[in-house]
Amino acid sequence: MLQINTFVSKAFLIALSPVLLTEMPIVTMPDSARAAPVKTISFSGYTWEVREQGVSGPGPNQWDPRNVRVDKEGRLHLKISRIKGAKGDEWRCAELTSENKFGFGQYEFQTEGSIDRFDRNIVLGLFDYPVAGEDPDGTNEIDIEFARWGKPQYPNGNFTIYPSEGARGKEDSNVFEYALPHSSPKSIATHRFTRTRKQVSLATFAGEGKAGDKSLAHWTYAPAEQRLIPQKPLAVHINLWLFDGKAPSDSKEIEVVIKKFTFTPSP
């Protein structure tokens, strides 16, 4: 994905005498200064953290937890919303991250609706990604994205893989692009990637991905260098955002439905 999101020293405390330590006042942080609890939701049998953050990448965009919800049928809804203000419209996006990390196996997402008809500035990402601080950007990432990257003539389907190590930016990523055909507003599509130590196979199907369902795109990436395949367990992200932080060219809000996510570990 184009991701492209005063401590007192221990030595000082030890140097203080026990008497001084017992006489030091206990400082309680006011409620307003405490970190707000992270919002979590349950979706497809897993717990997910909902992103709430100021303006930041990708985009950059504003991330609003109110744009993420699960309905009574257990389907995930992501929204890009518009807030009208004195200085003009403000657009807000949505993202959630699994608390679980997943390793080798099959990752599957089912979408409901016409994801093939997004505005040119809309991006839907279904991907795994490293925990912040553990690995540099541009590594350990496998993406299924639906986006035209601001260009209406671009194909709307994208499979992308970033290596486990030694990333050199975009030149060390590998991308497969395809055109997702028009579908009805009630269409179900299944998007899948299977990761092993040596390769990643990605595919999109019309329907629920069962035997006989029409394949819309597929790509197997099996490089000679194992380092080009993510090797570690990773969290799964689902996000809906605006390319370059630009408002939709049609000025319309959008809501996307993810029917379910499943992970099947390798034997």
PDB file of C-alpha atoms in Angstrom:
ATOM      1  CA  MET A   1       0.000   0.000   0.000  1.00  0.00           C
ATOM      2  CA  LEU A   2       1.043   3.588  -0.464  1.00  0.00           C
ATOM      3  CA  GLN A   3       1.868   4.382   2.856  1.00  0.00           C
ATOM      4  CA  ILE A   4       3.678   6.060   1.031  1.00  0.00           C
ATOM      5  CA  ASN A   5       0.359   6.640  11.387  1.00  0.00           C
ATOM      6  CA  THR A   6       9.332  13.111  30.787  1.00  0.00           C
ATOM      7  CA  PHE A   7      10.354  10.367  32.537  1.00  0.00           C
ATOM      8  CA  VAL A   8      12.526  10.819  35.624  1.00  0.00           C
ATOM      9  CA  SER A   9      15.677   8.782  35.028  1.00  0.00           C
ATOM     10  CA  LYS A  10      16.103   5.610  37.038  1.00  0.00           C
ATOM     11  CA  ALA A  11      19.614   6.620  38.038  1.00  0.00           C
ATOM     12  CA  PHE A  12      18.328   9.895  39.437  1.00  0.00           C
ATOM     13  CA  LEU A  13      15.726   8.131  41.589  1.00  0.00           C
ATOM     14  CA  ILE A  14      18.302   5.683  42.929  1.00  0.00           C
ATOM     15  CA  ALA A  15      20.525   8.606  43.897  1.00  0.00           C
ATOM     16  CA  LEU A  16      17.796  10.073  46.106  1.00  0.00           C
ATOM     17  CA  SER A  17      17.708   9.034  49.743  1.00  0.00           C
ATOM     18  CA  PRO A  18      14.810   6.844  50.963  1.00  0.00           C
ATOM     19  CA  VAL A  19      13.608   9.749  53.094  1.00  0.00           C
ATOM     20  CA  LEU A  20      13.387  12.092  50.165  1.00  0.00           C
ATOM     21  CA  LEU A  21      11.563   9.461  48.142  1.00  0.00           C
ATOM     22  CA  THR A  22       8.954   8.995  50.830  1.00  0.00           C
ATOM     23  CA  GLU A  23       8.438  12.753  51.045  1.00  0.00           C
ATOM     24  CA  MET A  24       7.988  13.284  47.317  1.00  0.00           C
ATOM     25  CA  PRO A  25       4.371  14.233  46.552  1.00  0.00           C
ATOM     26  CA  ILE A  26       2.233  11.886  44.483  1.00  0.00           C
ATOM     27  CA  VAL A  27       1.077  13.686  41.358  1.00  0.00           C
ATOM     28  CA  THR A  28      -2.222  12.571  39.859  1.00  0.00           C
ATOM     29  CA  MET A  29      -2.874  13.411  36.240  1.00  0.00           C
ATOM     30  CA  PRO A  30      -6.176  15.186  35.648  1.00  0.00           C
ATOM     31  CA  ASP A  31      -8.764  13.195  33.742  1.00  0.00           C
ATOM     32  CA  SER A  32      -8.419  15.528  30.761  1.00  0.00           C
ATOM     33  CA  ALA A  33      -4.687  14.718  30.494  1.00  0.00           C
ATOM     34  CA  ARG A  34      -5.043  10.958  30.564  1.00  0.00           C
ATOM     35  CA  ALA A  35      -4.898   9.074  27.304  1.00  0.00           C
ATOM     36  CA  ALA A  36      -8.333   8.165  26.023  1.00  0.00           C
ATOM     37  CA  PRO A  37      -8.966   4.415  25.910  1.00  0.00           C
ATOM     38  CA  VAL A  38      -8.507   2.824  22.522  1.00  0.00           C
ATOM     39  CA  LYS A  39     -11.802   2.005  20.882  1.00  0.00           C
ATOM     40  CA  THR A  40     -12.148  -1.643  19.913  1.00  0.00           C
ATOM     41  CA  ILE A  41     -14.798  -3.578  18.033  1.00  0.00           C
ATOM     42  CA  SER A  42     -15.508  -7.255  17.441  1.00  0.00           C
ATOM     43  CA  PHE A  43     -15.664  -8.346  13.810  1.00  0.00           C
ATOM     44  CA  SER A  44     -15.545 -11.855  12.330  1.00  0.00           C
ATOM     45  CA  GLY A  45     -14.510 -13.364  15.658  1.00  0.00           C
ATOM     46  CA  TYR A  46     -11.534 -11.048  16.264  1.00  0.00           C
ATOM     47  CA  THR A  47     -10.949  -7.861  18.234  1.00  0.00           C
ATOM     48  CA  TRP A  48      -9.874  -4.812  16.241  1.00  0.00           C
ATOM     49  CA  GLU A  49      -8.540  -1.421  17.282  1.00  0.00           C
ATOM     50  CA  VAL A  50     -10.233   1.509  15.560  1.00  0.00           C
ATOM     51  CA  ARG A  51      -7.917   4.282  14.470  1.00  0.00           C
ATOM     52  CA  GLU A  52      -8.469   7.717  15.987  1.00  0.00           C
ATOM     53  CA  GLN A  53      -5.752  10.125  14.986  1.00  0.00           C
ATOM     54  CA  GLY A  54      -5.080  13.599  13.716  1.00  0.00           C
ATOM     55  CA  VAL A  55      -3.967  14.262  10.207  1.00  0.00           C
ATOM     56  CA  SER A  56      -1.510  11.517   9.210  1.00  0.00           C
ATOM     57  CA  GLY A  57      -0.691   9.049   6.460  1.00  0.00           C
ATOM     58  CA  PRO A  58      -1.671   7.563   4.228  1.00  0.00           C
ATOM     59  CA  GLY A  59      -2.996  10.610   2.465  1.00  0.00           C
ATOM     60  CA  PRO A  60      -2.500  12.425   4.768  1.00  0.00           C
ATOM     61  CA  ASN A  61      -6.041  12.087   6.131  1.00  0.00           C
ATOM     62  CA  GLN A  62      -8.083  12.643   9.270  1.00  0.00           C
ATOM     63  CA  TRP A  63      -9.138   9.353  10.933  1.00  0.00           C
ATOM     64  CA  ASP A  64     -12.512   9.241  12.698  1.00  0.00           C
ATOM     65  CA  PRO A  65     -13.605   6.226  14.816  1.00  0.00           C
ATOM     66  CA  ARG A  66     -17.238   7.150  14.167  1.00  0.00           C
ATOM     67  CA  ASN A  67     -16.662   6.012  10.589  1.00  0.00           C
ATOM     68  CA  VAL A  68     -16.277   2.387  11.685  1.00  0.00           C
ATOM     69  CA  ARG A  69     -19.158   0.228  12.886  1.00  0.00           C
ATOM     70  CA  VAL A  70     -20.447  -3.339  12.880  1.00  0.00           C
ATOM     71  CA  ASP A  71     -24.147  -3.876  12.155  1.00  0.00           C
ATOM     72  CA  LYS A  72     -26.513  -6.398  13.773  1.00  0.00           C
ATOM     73  CA  GLU A  73     -25.700  -8.921  11.038  1.00  0.00           C
ATOM     74  CA  GLY A  74     -21.998  -8.738  11.907  1.00  0.00           C
ATOM     75  CA  ARG A  75     -20.966  -6.856   8.773  1.00  0.00           C
ATOM     76  CA  LEU A  76     -18.276  -4.177   8.983  1.00  0.00           C
ATOM     77  CA  HIS A  77     -19.099  -0.696   7.666  1.00  0.00           C
ATOM     78  CA  LEU A  78     -16.389   1.822   6.781  1.00  0.00           C
ATOM     79  CA  LYS A  79     -17.233   5.362   5.802  1.00  0.00           C
ATOM     80  CA  ILE A  80     -15.599   8.454   4.383  1.00  0.00           C
ATOM     81  CA  SER A  81     -17.595  11.334   5.810  1.00  0.00           C
ATOM     82  CA  ARG A  82     -17.777  15.044   5.199  1.00  0.00           C
ATOM     83  CA  ILE A  83     -17.902  17.556   8.031  1.00  0.00           C
ATOM     84  CA  LYS A  84     -19.056  21.021   7.054  1.00  0.00           C
ATOM     85  CA  GLY A  85     -17.245  23.834   8.847  1.00  0.00           C
ATOM     86  CA  ALA A  86     -16.662  27.567   8.719  1.00  0.00           C
ATOM     87  CA  LYS A  87     -13.462  26.993   6.730  1.00  0.00           C
ATOM     88  CA  GLY A  88     -15.032  24.563   4.283  1.00  0.00           C
ATOM     89  CA  ASP A  89     -15.553  20.820   4.128  1.00  0.00           C
ATOM     90  CA  GLU A  90     -13.388  18.441   6.147  1.00  0.00           C
ATOM     91  CA  TRP A  91     -13.211  14.823   5.002  1.00  0.00           C
ATOM     92  CA  ARG A  92     -12.634  12.005   7.465  1.00  0.00           C
ATOM     93  CA  CYS A  93     -11.575   8.428   6.829  1.00  0.00           C
ATOM     94  CA  ALA A  94     -11.639   5.031   8.559  1.00  0.00           C
ATOM     95  CA  GLU A  95      -9.208   2.300   9.576  1.00  0.00           C
ATOM     96  CA  LEU A  96      -9.075  -0.647  11.943  1.00  0.00           C
ATOM     97  CA  THR A  97      -6.278  -3.036  12.916  1.00  0.00           C
ATOM     98  CA  SER A  98      -6.506  -6.567  14.288  1.00  0.00           C
ATOM     99  CA  GLU A  99      -5.152  -7.167  17.778  1.00  0.00           C
ATOM    100  CA  ASN A 100      -4.080 -10.628  16.575  1.00  0.00           C
ATOM    101  CA  LYS A 101      -1.049 -11.189  14.400  1.00  0.00           C
ATOM    102  CA  PHE A 102      -1.330 -13.742  11.622  1.00  0.00           C
ATOM    103  CA  GLY A 103       1.375 -15.787   9.930  1.00  0.00           C
ATOM    104  CA  PHE A 104       1.482 -18.157   6.999  1.00  0.00           C
ATOM    105  CA  GLY A 105      -1.918 -19.146   5.693  1.00  0.00           C
ATOM    106  CA  GLN A 106      -4.928 -17.893   3.766  1.00  0.00           C
ATOM    107  CA  TYR A 107      -6.410 -14.435   4.355  1.00  0.00           C
ATOM    108  CA  GLU A 108      -9.861 -13.821   2.914  1.00  0.00           C
ATOM    109  CA  PHE A 109     -12.081 -10.728   2.797  1.00  0.00           C
ATOM    110  CA  GLN A 110     -15.617 -10.565   1.423  1.00  0.00           C
ATOM    111  CA  THR A 111     -16.976  -7.241   0.217  1.00  0.00           C
ATOM    112  CA  GLU A 112     -20.552  -6.332  -0.548  1.00  0.00           C
ATOM    113  CA  GLY A 113     -21.427  -3.670  -3.106  1.00  0.00           C
ATOM    114  CA  SER A 114     -19.960  -1.948  -6.133  1.00  0.00           C
ATOM    115  CA  ILE A 115     -16.322  -1.503  -5.122  1.00  0.00           C
ATOM    116  CA  ASP A 116     -15.518  -1.242  -8.830  1.00  0.00           C
ATOM    117  CA  ARG A 117     -17.211   2.156  -9.056  1.00  0.00           C
ATOM    118  CA  PHE A 118     -15.184   4.160  -6.575  1.00  0.00           C
ATOM    119  CA  ASP A 119     -14.384   7.785  -7.251  1.00  0.00           C
ATOM    120  CA  ARG A 120     -10.831   8.181  -8.550  1.00  0.00           C
ATOM    121  CA  ASN A 121      -9.624   9.484  -5.157  1.00  0.00           C
ATOM    122  CA  ILE A 122     -11.091   6.670  -3.022  1.00  0.00           C
ATOM    123  CA  VAL A 123      -8.857   3.846  -1.751  1.00  0.00           C
ATOM    124  CA  LEU A 124     -10.002   0.636  -0.037  1.00  0.00           C
ATOM    125  CA  GLY A 125      -7.153  -1.350   1.514  1.00  0.00           C
ATOM    126  CA  LEU A 126      -7.205  -4.964   2.737  1.00  0.00           C
ATOM    127  CA  PHE A 127      -3.704  -5.798   3.919  1.00  0.00           C
ATOM    128  CA  ASP A 128      -1.248  -6.910   6.527  1.00  0.00           C
ATOM    129  CA  TYR A 129       1.325  -4.536   7.928  1.00  0.00           C
ATOM    130  CA  PRO A 130       4.055  -4.453  10.611  1.00  0.00           C
ATOM    131  CA  VAL A 131       3.522  -2.988  14.061  1.00  0.00           C
ATOM    132  CA  ALA A 132       4.762   0.601  14.272  1.00  0.00           C
ATOM    133  CA  GLY A 133       8.381   0.730  15.409  1.00  0.00           C
ATOM    134  CA  GLU A 134       9.144  -2.917  14.673  1.00  0.00           C
ATOM    135  CA  ASP A 135       9.988  -2.583  10.988  1.00  0.00           C
ATOM    136  CA  PRO A 136      10.496   0.342   8.606  1.00  0.00           C
ATOM    137  CA  ASP A 137       7.807   1.460   6.203  1.00  0.00           C
ATOM    138  CA  GLY A 138       7.993  -0.275   2.871  1.00  0.00           C
ATOM    139  CA  THR A 139       8.619  -3.708   4.415  1.00  0.00           C
ATOM    140  CA  ASN A 140       6.479  -6.670   5.501  1.00  0.00           C
ATOM    141  CA  GLU A 141       3.315  -5.686   3.689  1.00  0.00           C
ATOM    142  CA  ILE A 142       0.864  -7.483   1.424  1.00  0.00           C
ATOM    143  CA  ASP A 143      -1.924  -5.379  -0.092  1.00  0.00           C
ATOM    144  CA  ILE A 144      -5.179  -5.884  -1.885  1.00  0.00           C
ATOM    145  CA  GLU A 145      -6.326  -2.395  -2.832  1.00  0.00           C
ATOM    146  CA  PHE A 146      -9.089  -0.927  -4.935  1.00  0.00           C
ATOM    147  CA  ALA A 147      -8.051   2.493  -6.182  1.00  0.00           C
ATOM    148  CA  ARG A 148      -7.285   4.492  -9.296  1.00  0.00           C
ATOM    149  CA  TRP A 149      -4.730   6.695  -7.488  1.00  0.00           C
ATOM    150  CA  GLY A 150      -6.339   9.908  -8.710  1.00  0.00           C
ATOM    151  CA  LYS A 151      -6.308   8.857 -12.386  1.00  0.00           C
ATOM    152  CA  PRO A 152      -9.686   7.777 -13.829  1.00  0.00           C
ATOM    153  CA  GLN A 153      -7.952   5.846 -16.615  1.00  0.00           C
ATOM    154  CA  TYR A 154      -5.967   3.647 -14.211  1.00  0.00           C
ATOM    155  CA  PRO A 155      -7.061   0.042 -13.514  1.00  0.00           C
ATOM    156  CA  ASN A 156      -8.938  -0.195 -10.226  1.00  0.00           C
ATOM    157  CA  GLY A 157      -7.485  -3.427  -8.809  1.00  0.00           C
ATOM    158  CA  ASN A 158      -4.039  -3.620  -7.204  1.00  0.00           C
ATOM    159  CA  PHE A 159      -2.040  -6.433  -5.601  1.00  0.00           C
ATOM    160  CA  THR A 160       1.213  -5.242  -3.974  1.00  0.00           C
ATOM    161  CA  ILE A 161       3.944  -6.963  -1.956  1.00  0.00           C
ATOM    162  CA  TYR A 162       6.741  -5.318   0.014  1.00  0.00           C
ATOM    163  CA  PRO A 163       9.761  -7.379   1.163  1.00  0.00           C
ATOM    164  CA  SER A 164      10.527  -8.617   4.652  1.00  0.00           C
ATOM    165  CA  GLU A 165      13.829  -6.734   4.756  1.00  0.00           C
ATOM    166  CA  GLY A 166      16.206  -4.592   2.768  1.00  0.00           C
ATOM    167  CA  ALA A 167      13.532  -2.357   1.315  1.00  0.00           C
ATOM    168  CA  ARG A 168      14.654   0.325  -1.093  1.00  0.00           C
ATOM    169  CA  GLY A 169      11.307   2.013  -1.472  1.00  0.00           C
ATOM    170  CA  LYS A 170       8.930   1.449  -4.326  1.00  0.00           C
ATOM    171  CA  GLU A 171      11.571  -0.133  -6.541  1.00  0.00           C
ATOM    172  CA  ASP A 172      11.681  -3.083  -4.140  1.00  0.00           C
ATOM    173  CA  SER A 173       7.913  -3.609  -4.182  1.00  0.00           C
ATOM    174  CA  ASN A 174       6.088  -5.748  -6.697  1.00  0.00           C
ATOM    175  CA  VAL A 175       2.702  -4.775  -8.109  1.00  0.00           C
ATOM    176  CA  PHE A 176       0.060  -6.501 -10.208  1.00  0.00           C
ATOM    177  CA  GLU A 177      -2.726  -4.288 -11.583  1.00  0.00           C
ATOM    178  CA  TYR A 178      -6.032  -5.363 -13.079  1.00  0.00           C
ATOM    179  CA  ALA A 179      -9.417  -3.951 -14.077  1.00  0.00           C
ATOM    180  CA  LEU A 180     -12.278  -5.028 -11.831  1.00  0.00           C
ATOM    181  CA  PRO A 181     -15.441  -5.270 -13.991  1.00  0.00           C
ATOM    182  CA  HIS A 182     -18.670  -3.428 -13.196  1.00  0.00           C
ATOM    183  CA  SER A 183     -20.953  -5.142 -10.705  1.00  0.00           C
ATOM    184  CA  SER A 184     -24.353  -4.578  -9.160  1.00  0.00           C
ATOM    185  CA  PRO A 185     -24.803  -2.666  -5.870  1.00  0.00           C
ATOM    186  CA  LYS A 186     -25.554  -5.963  -4.100  1.00  0.00           C
ATOM    187  CA  SER A 187     -22.641  -7.926  -5.523  1.00  0.00           C
ATOM    188  CA  ILE A 188     -20.515 -10.101  -3.265  1.00  0.00           C
ATOM    189  CA  ALA A 189     -16.810 -10.401  -4.098  1.00  0.00           C
ATOM    190  CA  THR A 190     -14.080 -12.378  -2.360  1.00  0.00           C
ATOM    191  CA  HIS A 191     -10.485 -11.192  -2.110  1.00  0.00           C
ATOM    192  CA  ARG A 192      -7.811 -13.590  -0.955  1.00  0.00           C
ATOM    193  CA  PHE A 193      -4.090 -13.934  -0.444  1.00  0.00           C
ATOM    194  CA  THR A 194      -2.219 -17.020   0.662  1.00  0.00           C
ATOM    195  CA  ARG A 195       1.233 -16.490   2.154  1.00  0.00           C
ATOM    196  CA  THR A 196       3.932 -19.152   2.491  1.00  0.00           C
ATOM    197  CA  ARG A 197       7.650 -18.789   3.152  1.00  0.00           C
ATOM    198  CA  LYS A 198       8.429 -18.754  -0.551  1.00  0.00           C
ATOM    199  CA  GLN A 199       5.468 -17.139  -2.309  1.00  0.00           C
ATOM    200  CA  VAL A 200       2.232 -15.181  -2.105  1.00  0.00           C
ATOM    201  CA  SER A 201      -0.806 -16.033  -4.223  1.00  0.00           C
ATOM    202  CA  LEU A 202      -3.495 -13.357  -4.562  1.00  0.00           C
ATOM    203  CA  ALA A 203      -6.932 -13.551  -6.172  1.00  0.00           C
ATOM    204  CA  THR A 204     -10.295 -11.844  -6.483  1.00  0.00           C
ATOM    205  CA  PHE A 205     -13.486 -13.781  -7.244  1.00  0.00           C
ATOM    206  CA  ALA A 206     -17.061 -12.888  -8.050  1.00  0.00           C
ATOM    207  CA  GLY A 207     -19.224 -14.393  -5.298  1.00  0.00           C
ATOM    208  CA  GLU A 208     -18.068 -16.091  -2.117  1.00  0.00           C
ATOM    209  CA  GLY A 209     -14.893 -17.617  -3.505  1.00  0.00           C
ATOM    210  CA  LYS A 210     -16.297 -21.134  -3.713  1.00  0.00           C
ATOM    211  CA  ALA A 211     -15.375 -23.700  -6.331  1.00  0.00           C
ATOM    212  CA  GLY A 212     -16.827 -22.613  -9.638  1.00  0.00           C
ATOM    213  CA  ASP A 213     -17.003 -18.897  -8.789  1.00  0.00           C
ATOM    214  CA  LYS A 214     -15.662 -16.684 -11.544  1.00  0.00           C
ATOM    215  CA  SER A 215     -12.067 -15.580 -11.076  1.00  0.00           C
ATOM    216  CA  LEU A 216     -11.678 -11.851 -11.724  1.00  0.00           C
ATOM    217  CA  ALA A 217      -7.913 -11.676 -11.176  1.00  0.00           C
ATOM    218  CA  HIS A 218      -5.095 -13.810  -9.831  1.00  0.00           C
ATOM    219  CA  TRP A 219      -1.349 -13.455  -9.390  1.00  0.00           C
ATOM    220  CA  THR A 220       1.307 -15.630  -7.783  1.00  0.00           C
ATOM    221  CA  TYR A 221       4.526 -13.938  -6.717  1.00  0.00           C
ATOM    222  CA  ALA A 222       7.359 -16.444  -6.192  1.00  0.00           C
ATOM    223  CA  PRO A 223      10.698 -14.581  -6.196  1.00  0.00           C
ATOM    224  CA  ALA A 224      14.094 -16.255  -6.135  1.00  0.00           C
ATOM    225  CA  GLU A 225      14.977 -14.297  -2.964  1.00  0.00           C
ATOM    226  CA  GLN A 226      13.025 -15.354   0.124  1.00  0.00           C
ATOM    227  CA  ARG A 227      13.603 -11.930   1.710  1.00  0.00           C
ATOM    228  CA  LEU A 228      11.105 -10.499  -0.788  1.00  0.00           C
ATOM    229  CA  ILE A 229       8.278 -12.367   0.988  1.00  0.00           C
ATOM    230  CA  PRO A 230       7.139 -11.169   4.460  1.00  0.00           C
ATOM    231  CA  GLN A 231       8.174 -13.875   6.935  1.00  0.00           C
ATOM    232  CA  LYS A 232       6.815 -12.759  10.316  1.00  0.00           C
ATOM    233  CA  PRO A 233       3.320 -12.733  11.863  1.00  0.00           C
ATOM    234  CA  LEU A 234       1.601  -9.440  11.056  1.00  0.00           C
ATOM    235  CA  ALA A 235      -1.533  -7.540  12.009  1.00  0.00           C
ATOM    236  CA  VAL A 236      -4.321  -7.168   9.463  1.00  0.00           C
ATOM    237  CA  HIS A 237      -5.571  -3.696   8.526  1.00  0.00           C
ATOM    238  CA  ILE A 238      -8.712  -2.604   6.723  1.00  0.00           C
ATOM    239  CA  ASN A 239      -8.938   1.030   5.685  1.00  0.00           C
ATOM    240  CA  LEU A 240     -10.898   3.433   3.507  1.00  0.00           C
ATOM    241  CA  TRP A 241      -9.109   6.667   2.666  1.00  0.00           C
ATOM    242  CA  LEU A 242      -8.471   9.482   0.217  1.00  0.00           C
ATOM    243  CA  PHE A 243      -5.485   9.434  -2.131  1.00  0.00           C
ATOM    244  CA  ASP A 244      -3.201  12.409  -1.393  1.00  0.00           C
ATOM    245  CA  GLY A 245      -5.870  13.536   1.089  1.00  0.00           C
ATOM    246  CA  LYS A 246      -7.926  14.930  -1.799  1.00  0.00           C
ATOM    247  CA  ALA A 247     -11.702  15.173  -1.536  1.00  0.00           C
ATOM    248  CA  PRO A 248     -13.707  12.814  -3.749  1.00  0.00           C
ATOM    249  CA  SER A 249     -13.976  14.413  -7.179  1.00  0.00           C
ATOM    250  CA  ASP A 250     -17.748  13.827  -7.067  1.00  0.00           C
ATOM    251  CA  SER A 251     -17.945  15.414  -3.565  1.00  0.00           C
ATOM    252  CA  LYS A 252     -19.915  12.421  -2.268  1.00  0.00           C
ATOM    253  CA  GLU A 253     -19.540  10.533   0.983  1.00  0.00           C
ATOM    254  CA  ILE A 254     -19.072   6.783   0.642  1.00  0.00           C
ATOM    255  CA  GLU A 255     -19.708   3.706   2.755  1.00  0.00           C
ATOM    256  CA  VAL A 256     -18.172   0.280   2.117  1.00  0.00           C
ATOM    257  CA  VAL A 257     -19.384  -3.022   3.588  1.00  0.00           C
ATOM    258  CA  ILE A 258     -17.001  -5.854   4.469  1.00  0.00           C
ATOM    259  CA  LYS A 259     -19.133  -8.935   4.996  1.00  0.00           C
ATOM    260  CA  LYS A 260     -16.450 -10.964   6.757  1.00  0.00           C
ATOM    261  CA  PHE A 261     -12.762 -11.692   7.261  1.00  0.00           C
ATOM    262  CA  THR A 262     -11.355 -15.189   7.737  1.00  0.00           C
ATOM    263  CA  PHE A 263      -7.868 -16.548   8.324  1.00  0.00           C
ATOM    264  CA  THR A 264      -6.933 -20.186   7.816  1.00  0.00           C
ATOM    265  CA  PRO A 265      -3.408 -21.025   9.036  1.00  0.00           C
ATOM    266  CA  SER A 266      -1.157 -23.243   6.997  1.00  0.00           C
ATOM    267  CA  PRO A 267      -0.995 -26.880   8.150  1.00  0.00           C
TER     268      PRO A 267
END
